[in-house]
Structure formats: structure tokens, C-alpha cells
mmCIF file of C-alpha atoms in Angstrom:
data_model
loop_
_atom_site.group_PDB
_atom_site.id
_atom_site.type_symbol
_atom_site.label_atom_id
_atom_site.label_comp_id
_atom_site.label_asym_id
_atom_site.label_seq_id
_atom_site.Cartn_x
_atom_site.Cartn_y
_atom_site.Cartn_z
ATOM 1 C CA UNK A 3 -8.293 4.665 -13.777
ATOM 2 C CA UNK A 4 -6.551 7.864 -13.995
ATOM 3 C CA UNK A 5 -3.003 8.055 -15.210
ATOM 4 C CA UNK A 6 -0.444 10.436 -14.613
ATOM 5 C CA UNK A 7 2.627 11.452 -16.935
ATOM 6 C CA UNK A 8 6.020 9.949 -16.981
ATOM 7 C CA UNK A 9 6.802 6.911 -19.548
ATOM 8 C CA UNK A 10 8.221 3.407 -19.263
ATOM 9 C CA UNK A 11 7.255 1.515 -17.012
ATOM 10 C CA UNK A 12 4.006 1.900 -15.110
ATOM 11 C CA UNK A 13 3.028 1.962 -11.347
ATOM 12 C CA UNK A 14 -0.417 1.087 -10.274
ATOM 13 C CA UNK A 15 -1.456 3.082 -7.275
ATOM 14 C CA UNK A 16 -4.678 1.765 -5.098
ATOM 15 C CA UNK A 17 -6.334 4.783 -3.322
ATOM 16 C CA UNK A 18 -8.036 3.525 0.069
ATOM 17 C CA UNK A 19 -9.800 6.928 0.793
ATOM 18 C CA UNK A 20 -10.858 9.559 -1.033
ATOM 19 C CA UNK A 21 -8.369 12.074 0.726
ATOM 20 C CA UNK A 22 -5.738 9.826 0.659
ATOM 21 C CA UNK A 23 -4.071 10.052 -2.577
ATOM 22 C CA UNK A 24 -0.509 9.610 -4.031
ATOM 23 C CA UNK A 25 0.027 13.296 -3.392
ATOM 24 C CA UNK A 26 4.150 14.063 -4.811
ATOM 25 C CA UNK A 27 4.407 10.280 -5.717
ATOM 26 C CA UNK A 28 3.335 10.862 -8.738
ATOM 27 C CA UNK A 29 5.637 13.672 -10.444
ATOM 28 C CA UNK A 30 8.804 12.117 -8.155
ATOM 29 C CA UNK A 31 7.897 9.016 -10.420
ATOM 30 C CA UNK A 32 7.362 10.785 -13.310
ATOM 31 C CA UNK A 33 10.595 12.607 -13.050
ATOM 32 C CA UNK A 34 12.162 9.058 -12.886
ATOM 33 C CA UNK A 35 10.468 8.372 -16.457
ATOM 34 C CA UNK A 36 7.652 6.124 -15.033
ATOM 35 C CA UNK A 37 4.023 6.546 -14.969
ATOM 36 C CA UNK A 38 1.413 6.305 -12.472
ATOM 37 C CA UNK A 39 -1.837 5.038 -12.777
ATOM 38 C CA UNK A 40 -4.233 5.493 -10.105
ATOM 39 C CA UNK A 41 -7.705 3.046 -9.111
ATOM 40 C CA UNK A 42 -9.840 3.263 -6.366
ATOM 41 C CA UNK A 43 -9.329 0.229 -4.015
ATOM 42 C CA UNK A 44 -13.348 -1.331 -5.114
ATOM 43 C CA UNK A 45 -11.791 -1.038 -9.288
ATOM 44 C CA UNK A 46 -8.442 -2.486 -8.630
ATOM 45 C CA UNK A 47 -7.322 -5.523 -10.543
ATOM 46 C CA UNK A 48 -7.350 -8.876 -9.328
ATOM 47 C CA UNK A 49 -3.608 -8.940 -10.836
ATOM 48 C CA UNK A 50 -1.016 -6.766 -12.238
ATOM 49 C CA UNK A 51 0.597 -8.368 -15.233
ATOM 50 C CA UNK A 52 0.574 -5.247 -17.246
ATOM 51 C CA UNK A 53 2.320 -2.883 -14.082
ATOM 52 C CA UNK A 54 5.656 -2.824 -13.728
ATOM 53 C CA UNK A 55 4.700 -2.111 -9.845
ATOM 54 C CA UNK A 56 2.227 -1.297 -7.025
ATOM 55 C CA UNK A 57 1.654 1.335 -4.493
ATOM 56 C CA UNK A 58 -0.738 0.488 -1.742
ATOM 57 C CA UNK A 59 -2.514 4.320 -0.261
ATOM 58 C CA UNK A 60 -3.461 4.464 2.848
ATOM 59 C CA UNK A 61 -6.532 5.350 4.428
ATOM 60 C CA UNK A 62 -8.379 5.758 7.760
ATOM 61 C CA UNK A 63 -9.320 1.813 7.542
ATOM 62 C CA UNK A 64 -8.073 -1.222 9.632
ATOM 63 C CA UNK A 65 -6.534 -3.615 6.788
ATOM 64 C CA UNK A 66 -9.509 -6.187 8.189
ATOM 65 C CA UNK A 67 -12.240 -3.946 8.085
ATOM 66 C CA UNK A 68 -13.829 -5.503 5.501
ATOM 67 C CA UNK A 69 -17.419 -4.343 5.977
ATOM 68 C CA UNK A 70 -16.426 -0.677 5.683
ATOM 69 C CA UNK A 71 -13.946 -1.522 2.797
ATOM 70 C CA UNK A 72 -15.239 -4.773 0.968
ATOM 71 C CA UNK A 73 -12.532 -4.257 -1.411
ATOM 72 C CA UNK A 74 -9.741 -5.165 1.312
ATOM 73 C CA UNK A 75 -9.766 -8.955 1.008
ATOM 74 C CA UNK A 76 -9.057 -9.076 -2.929
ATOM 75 C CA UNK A 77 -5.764 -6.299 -2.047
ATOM 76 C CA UNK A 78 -4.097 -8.987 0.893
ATOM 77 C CA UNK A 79 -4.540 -11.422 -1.605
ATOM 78 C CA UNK A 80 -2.900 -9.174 -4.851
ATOM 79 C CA UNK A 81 -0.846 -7.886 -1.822
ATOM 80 C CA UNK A 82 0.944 -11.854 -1.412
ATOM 81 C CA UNK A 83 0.417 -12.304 -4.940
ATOM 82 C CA UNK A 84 3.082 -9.647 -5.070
ATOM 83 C CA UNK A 85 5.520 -10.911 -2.285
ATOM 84 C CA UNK A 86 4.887 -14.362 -3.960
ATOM 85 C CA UNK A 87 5.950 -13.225 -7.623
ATOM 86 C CA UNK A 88 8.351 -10.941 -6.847
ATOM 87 C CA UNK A 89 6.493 -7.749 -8.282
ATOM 88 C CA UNK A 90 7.833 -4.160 -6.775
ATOM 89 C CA UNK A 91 5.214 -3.070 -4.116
ATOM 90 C CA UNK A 92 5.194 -0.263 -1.297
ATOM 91 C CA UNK A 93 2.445 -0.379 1.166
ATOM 92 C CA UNK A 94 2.130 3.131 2.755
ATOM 93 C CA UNK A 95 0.310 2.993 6.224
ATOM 94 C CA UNK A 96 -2.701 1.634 5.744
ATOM 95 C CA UNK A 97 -1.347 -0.287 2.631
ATOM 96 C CA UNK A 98 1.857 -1.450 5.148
ATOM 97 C CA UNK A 99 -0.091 -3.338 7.403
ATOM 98 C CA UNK A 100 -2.916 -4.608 4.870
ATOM 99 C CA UNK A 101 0.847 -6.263 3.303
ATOM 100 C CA UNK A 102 1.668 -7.204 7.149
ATOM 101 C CA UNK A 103 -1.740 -8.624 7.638
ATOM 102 C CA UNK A 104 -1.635 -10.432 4.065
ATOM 103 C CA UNK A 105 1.710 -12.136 5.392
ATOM 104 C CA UNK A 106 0.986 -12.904 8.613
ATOM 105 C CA UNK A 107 1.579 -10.084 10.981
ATOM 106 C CA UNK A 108 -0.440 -8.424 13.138
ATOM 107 C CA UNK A 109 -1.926 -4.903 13.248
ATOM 108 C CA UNK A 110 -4.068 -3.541 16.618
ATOM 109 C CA UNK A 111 -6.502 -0.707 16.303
ATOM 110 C CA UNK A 112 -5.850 2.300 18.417
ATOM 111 C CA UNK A 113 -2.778 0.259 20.144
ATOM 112 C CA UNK A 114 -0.270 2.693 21.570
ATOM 113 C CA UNK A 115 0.452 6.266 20.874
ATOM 114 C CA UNK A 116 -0.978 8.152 18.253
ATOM 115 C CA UNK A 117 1.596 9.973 15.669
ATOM 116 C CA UNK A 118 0.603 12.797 14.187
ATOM 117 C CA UNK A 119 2.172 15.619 11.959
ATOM 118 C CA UNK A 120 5.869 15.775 12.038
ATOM 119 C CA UNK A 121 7.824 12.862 13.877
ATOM 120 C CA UNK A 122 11.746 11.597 13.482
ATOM 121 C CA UNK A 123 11.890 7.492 12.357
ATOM 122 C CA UNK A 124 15.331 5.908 12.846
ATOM 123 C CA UNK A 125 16.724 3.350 10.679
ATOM 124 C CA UNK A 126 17.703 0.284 12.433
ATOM 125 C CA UNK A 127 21.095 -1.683 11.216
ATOM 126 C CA UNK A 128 19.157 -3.635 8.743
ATOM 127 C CA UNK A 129 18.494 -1.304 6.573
ATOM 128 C CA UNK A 130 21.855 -0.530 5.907
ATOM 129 C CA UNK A 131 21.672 -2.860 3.065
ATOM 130 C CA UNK A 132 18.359 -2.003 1.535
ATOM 131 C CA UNK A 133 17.600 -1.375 -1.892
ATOM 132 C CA UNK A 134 15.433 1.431 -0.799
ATOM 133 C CA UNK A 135 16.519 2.427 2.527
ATOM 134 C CA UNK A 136 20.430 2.367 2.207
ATOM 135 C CA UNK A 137 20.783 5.802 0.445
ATOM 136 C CA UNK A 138 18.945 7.509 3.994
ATOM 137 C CA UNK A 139 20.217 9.448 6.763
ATOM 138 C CA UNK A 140 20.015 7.287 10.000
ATOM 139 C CA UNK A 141 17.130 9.167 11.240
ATOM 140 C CA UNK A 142 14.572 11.217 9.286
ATOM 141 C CA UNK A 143 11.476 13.691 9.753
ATOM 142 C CA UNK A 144 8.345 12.045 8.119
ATOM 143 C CA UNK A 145 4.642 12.900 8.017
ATOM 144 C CA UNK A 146 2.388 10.708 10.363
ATOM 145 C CA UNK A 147 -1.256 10.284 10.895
ATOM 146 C CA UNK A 148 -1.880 7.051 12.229
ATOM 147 C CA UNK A 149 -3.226 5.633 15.575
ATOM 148 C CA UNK A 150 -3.304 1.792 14.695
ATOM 149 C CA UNK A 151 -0.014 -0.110 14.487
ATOM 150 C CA UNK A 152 1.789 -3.113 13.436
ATOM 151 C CA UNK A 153 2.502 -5.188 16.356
ATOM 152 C CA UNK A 154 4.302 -8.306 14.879
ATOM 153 C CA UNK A 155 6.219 -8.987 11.847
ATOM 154 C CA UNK A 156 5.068 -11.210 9.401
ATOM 155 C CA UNK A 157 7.496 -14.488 9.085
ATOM 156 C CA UNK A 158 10.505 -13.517 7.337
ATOM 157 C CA UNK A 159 10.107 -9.697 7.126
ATOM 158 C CA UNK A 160 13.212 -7.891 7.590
ATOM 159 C CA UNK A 161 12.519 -4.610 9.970
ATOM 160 C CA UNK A 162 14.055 -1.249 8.386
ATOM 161 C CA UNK A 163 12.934 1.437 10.864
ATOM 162 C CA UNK A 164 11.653 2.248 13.968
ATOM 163 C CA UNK A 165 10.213 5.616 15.794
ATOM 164 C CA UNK A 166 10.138 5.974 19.784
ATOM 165 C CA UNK A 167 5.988 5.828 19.426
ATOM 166 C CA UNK A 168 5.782 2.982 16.869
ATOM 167 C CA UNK A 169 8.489 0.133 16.784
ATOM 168 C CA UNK A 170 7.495 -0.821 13.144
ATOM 169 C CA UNK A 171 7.891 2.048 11.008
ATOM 170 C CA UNK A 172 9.168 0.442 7.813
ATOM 171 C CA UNK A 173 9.721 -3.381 6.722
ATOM 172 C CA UNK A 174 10.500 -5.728 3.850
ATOM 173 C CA UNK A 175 8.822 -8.743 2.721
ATOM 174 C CA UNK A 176 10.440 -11.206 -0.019
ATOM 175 C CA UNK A 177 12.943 -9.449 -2.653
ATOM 176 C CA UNK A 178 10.469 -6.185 -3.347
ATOM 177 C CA UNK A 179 7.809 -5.604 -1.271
ATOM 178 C CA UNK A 180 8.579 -2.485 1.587
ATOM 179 C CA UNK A 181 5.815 -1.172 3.983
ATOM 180 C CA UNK A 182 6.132 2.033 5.696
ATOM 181 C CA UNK A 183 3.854 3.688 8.067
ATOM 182 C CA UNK A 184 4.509 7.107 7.577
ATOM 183 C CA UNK A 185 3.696 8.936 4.722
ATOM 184 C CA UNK A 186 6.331 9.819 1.936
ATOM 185 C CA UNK A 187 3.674 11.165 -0.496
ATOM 186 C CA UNK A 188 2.525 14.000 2.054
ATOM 187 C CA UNK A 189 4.345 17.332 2.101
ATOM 188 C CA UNK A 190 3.742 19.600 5.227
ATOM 189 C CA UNK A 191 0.946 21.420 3.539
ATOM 190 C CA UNK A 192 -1.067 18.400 3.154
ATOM 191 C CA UNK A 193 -1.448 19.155 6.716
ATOM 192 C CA UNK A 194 -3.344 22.156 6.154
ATOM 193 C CA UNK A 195 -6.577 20.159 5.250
ATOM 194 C CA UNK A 196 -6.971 18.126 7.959
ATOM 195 C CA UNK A 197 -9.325 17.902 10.892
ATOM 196 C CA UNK A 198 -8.889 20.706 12.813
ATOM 197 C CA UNK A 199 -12.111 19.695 15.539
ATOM 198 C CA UNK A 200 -10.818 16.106 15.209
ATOM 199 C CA UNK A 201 -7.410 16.931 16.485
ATOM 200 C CA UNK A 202 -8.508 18.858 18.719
ATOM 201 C CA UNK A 203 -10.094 16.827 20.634
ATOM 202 C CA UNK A 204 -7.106 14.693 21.399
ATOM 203 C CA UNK A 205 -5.205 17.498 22.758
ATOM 204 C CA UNK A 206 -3.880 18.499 19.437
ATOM 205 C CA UNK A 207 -2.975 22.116 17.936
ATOM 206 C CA UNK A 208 -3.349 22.087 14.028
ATOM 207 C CA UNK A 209 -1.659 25.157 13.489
ATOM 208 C CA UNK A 210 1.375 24.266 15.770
ATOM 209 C CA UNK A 211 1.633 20.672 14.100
ATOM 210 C CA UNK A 212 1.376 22.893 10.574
ATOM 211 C CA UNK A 213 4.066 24.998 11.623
ATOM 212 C CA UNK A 214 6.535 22.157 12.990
ATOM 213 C CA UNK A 215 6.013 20.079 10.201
ATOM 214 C CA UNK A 216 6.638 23.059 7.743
ATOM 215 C CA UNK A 217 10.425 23.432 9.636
ATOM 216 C CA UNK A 218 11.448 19.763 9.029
ATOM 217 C CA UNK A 219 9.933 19.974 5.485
ATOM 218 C CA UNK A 220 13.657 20.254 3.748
ATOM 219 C CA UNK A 221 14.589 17.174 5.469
ATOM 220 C CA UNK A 222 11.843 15.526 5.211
ATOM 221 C CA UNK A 223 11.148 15.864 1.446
ATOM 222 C CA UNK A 224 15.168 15.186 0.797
ATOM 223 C CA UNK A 225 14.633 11.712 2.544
ATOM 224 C CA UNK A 226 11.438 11.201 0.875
ATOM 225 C CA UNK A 227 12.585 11.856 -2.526
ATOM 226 C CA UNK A 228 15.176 9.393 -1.696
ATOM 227 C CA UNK A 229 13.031 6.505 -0.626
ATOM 228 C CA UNK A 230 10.917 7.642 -3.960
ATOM 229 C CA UNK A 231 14.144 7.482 -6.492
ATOM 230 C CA UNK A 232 15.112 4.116 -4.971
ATOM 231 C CA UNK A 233 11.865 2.816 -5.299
ATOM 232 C CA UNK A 234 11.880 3.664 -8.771
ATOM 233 C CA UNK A 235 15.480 2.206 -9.481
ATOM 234 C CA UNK A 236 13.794 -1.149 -8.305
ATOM 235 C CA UNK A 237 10.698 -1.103 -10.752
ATOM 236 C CA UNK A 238 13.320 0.194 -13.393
ATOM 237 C CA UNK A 239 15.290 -2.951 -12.278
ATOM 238 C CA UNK A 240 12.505 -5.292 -12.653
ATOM 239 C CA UNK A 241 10.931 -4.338 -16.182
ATOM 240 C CA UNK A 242 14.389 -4.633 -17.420
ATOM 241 C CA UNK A 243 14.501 -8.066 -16.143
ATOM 242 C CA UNK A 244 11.189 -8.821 -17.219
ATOM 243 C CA UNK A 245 11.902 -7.408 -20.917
ATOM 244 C CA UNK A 246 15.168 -9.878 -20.627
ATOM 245 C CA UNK A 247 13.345 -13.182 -19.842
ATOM 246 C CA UNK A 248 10.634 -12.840 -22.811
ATOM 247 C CA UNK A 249 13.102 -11.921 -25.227
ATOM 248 C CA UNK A 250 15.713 -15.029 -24.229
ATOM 249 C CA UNK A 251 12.582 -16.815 -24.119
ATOM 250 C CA UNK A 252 11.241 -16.157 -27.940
ATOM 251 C CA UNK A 253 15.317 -16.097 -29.055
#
């Protein structure tokens, strides 16, 4: 495991890909005086007694495909482990629709538009009482880099967020689980290192998606930060709560 600064509680963050980690997560949490600890997805716990929270990466993966990732069946299960005990969580697209999956929902493989660089997401009237998404403007700039999607809801999930390309950008499952599909971690830089053959051969310019995404960076870090802070007031929230019970309990 590798831990980053920050103290208090502590946020375990499950890396899916070797390029895909927790990027500005983890000194946004640290400025919020909690730590992150990062595992790859095969090292991950079966449970998370001793985190006061989860963060599920993403990663170029379906949340099924077990054969390339034969981690991903023990994460849906620590994923409604989660939902079930109530324990902070935010799935970030790959880690959003292994939590859909886990739930019930449904996620399609190369289904629909592909979203790449830059792209605006729109909140949708439900999330105007979110813990995390409340505090946002009504629509956003984001980072994307996705081509599978969620296609239905798991029972009971409340829908946040939508984008013209991909109706389910953002949910929430129970009292403290969220999934988004874009990528608040990722500044416009992170662009920089990506395929530039690959996205070329759907028709894509690197440098122009570099270049857009580096205009809506101010607004798209501001709304980030946001989601990040909120986030952290929840696991805050929780530990508190948590510290509360044992000590009426031994009392």
C-alpha cells in the first residue's frame, strides 16, 4: 500500500490500471486533513474496517471482465458491502459502474458515443439536495475518457447528472455511496500522456482536445475541488459518528 499525507481519517483508494491513479485526489484530501492510502485492485482488502472511506479508480476494464481483472469480483462484493454498511465510497468511471454492476445496473461495452477530453455534465433536479453535489454549478466541464456506459440504474439509485453523450454521468446508492463517470482526479494535463495513435484513429486530435480541455481547466478544477471537499465533509461526518457509537457503547 502506499499512503499519502494528510491525518485523521483515512481513504482507501483501489487503482484499476496502472495509469489510472488518484491523480489531485490525494493532496485535495490531504488539504481536508485526511489521508489516502492507495492498493492495487489484486491487494485490496476483502473489507475496510480500519478506512474511514473508499475510492474506486478507474481503468480501461469492463466492471465484468473478470479474466483480464480477476480482482473485480471481490471489489462488487466490498463495493455492496459498502452500500450495505453505510461506509463513504466514490466509484470514478470504471469504479461507477463496477458499484452499478454490484447493485444491479447495467453497463454496455462500447454502447453509444465515446467522450473524450473536455465535455460539460449537467446536474439534474435531484441533485439539488446532495451531500456532494448540492454545492455545484448546474452544469460543469469535466475530464472524460470513456466509451462504455451505464445503461440502467441499479434499484433505488438516485440519478445526479447527466451529459448530452451519456445519460448517467453521476448517481447515488444508499446514504454514501456516489458514482461518477467522469474523472475529478484528472487535470487537463493528464491529457498530455495519452494515446496520441489511439485517438487518432477515431477521428481524434490530441493536441486540440489538450488545448480545449486546458481553457475549461478553471472551471473544471473549481467544480472538482468541490465534489472533492464535499466528499471529504461526508467521511469527516462518518468517523465522527463512528468515534460516537464506540464511545456510548464502552460508557
Amino acid at each position: 500500500m502506499t499512503a499519502g499525507s494528510g491525518t485523521g481519517p483515512r481513504v482507501l483508494a483501489v487503482r484499476n490500471a496502472p495509469r489510472s491513479g488518484p491523480g489531485r485526489l490525494s493532496s485535495w484530501l490531504a488539504e481536508d486533513g485526511i489521508a489516502l492510502v492507495e492498493v492495487e485492485g489484486a491487494a485490496a482488502p476483502d473489507r475496510a474496517e480500519e478506512f474511514g472511506a473508499v475510492i474506486l479508480l478507474g481503468g480501461g476494464l469492463l466492471p465484468d471482465d473478470d479474466v483480464r481483472a480477476p480482482w473485480l469480483p471481490a471489489q462488487r462484493a466490498f463495493a455492496r458491502r459498502a452500500v450495505a454498511d453505510g461506509l463513504p465510497l466514490l466509484g470514478i468511471c470504471l469504479g461507477a459502474q463496477v458499484l452499478a454492476l454490484a447493485a444491479g445496473g447495467t453497463v454496455r461495452g462500447s454502447h453509444g458515443q465515446a467522450e473524450r477530453g473536455s465535455c460539460v455534465v449537467a446536474l439534474r433536479a435531484e441533485a439539488a439536495t446532495d451531500p456532494l453535489f448540492r454545492a455545484l454549478p448546474r452544469r460543469f466541464p469535466v475530464i472524460q475518457n470513456h466509451r462504455d456506459q451505464i445503461t440502467a440504474l441499479p434499484p433505488g439509485a438516485v440519478h445526479l447528472a447527466s451529459s448530452d453523450a451519456c445519460p448517467v454521468q453521476a448517481f447515488r446508492l444508499g446514504r454514501r455511496a456516489w458514482g461518477v463517470q467522469f474523472h475529478p482526479e484528472a487535470d487537463a494535463d493528464r491529457l498530455a500522456r495519452w494515446d496520441e495513435a489511439a485517438l487518432a484513429d477515431e477521428g481524434i486530435d490530441l493536441a486540440g482536445l489538450h488545448a480545449r480541455a486546458r481553457t475549461a481547466e478553471p472551471a473544471s478544477a473549481d467544480a472538482a475541488r468541490r465534489l472533492v471537499a464535499a466528499f471529504a465533509t461526508v467521511v469527516r461526518d462518518h468517523a465522527g459518528s463512528r468515534t460516537g457509537q464506540a464511545a456510548r457503547k464502552y460508557a
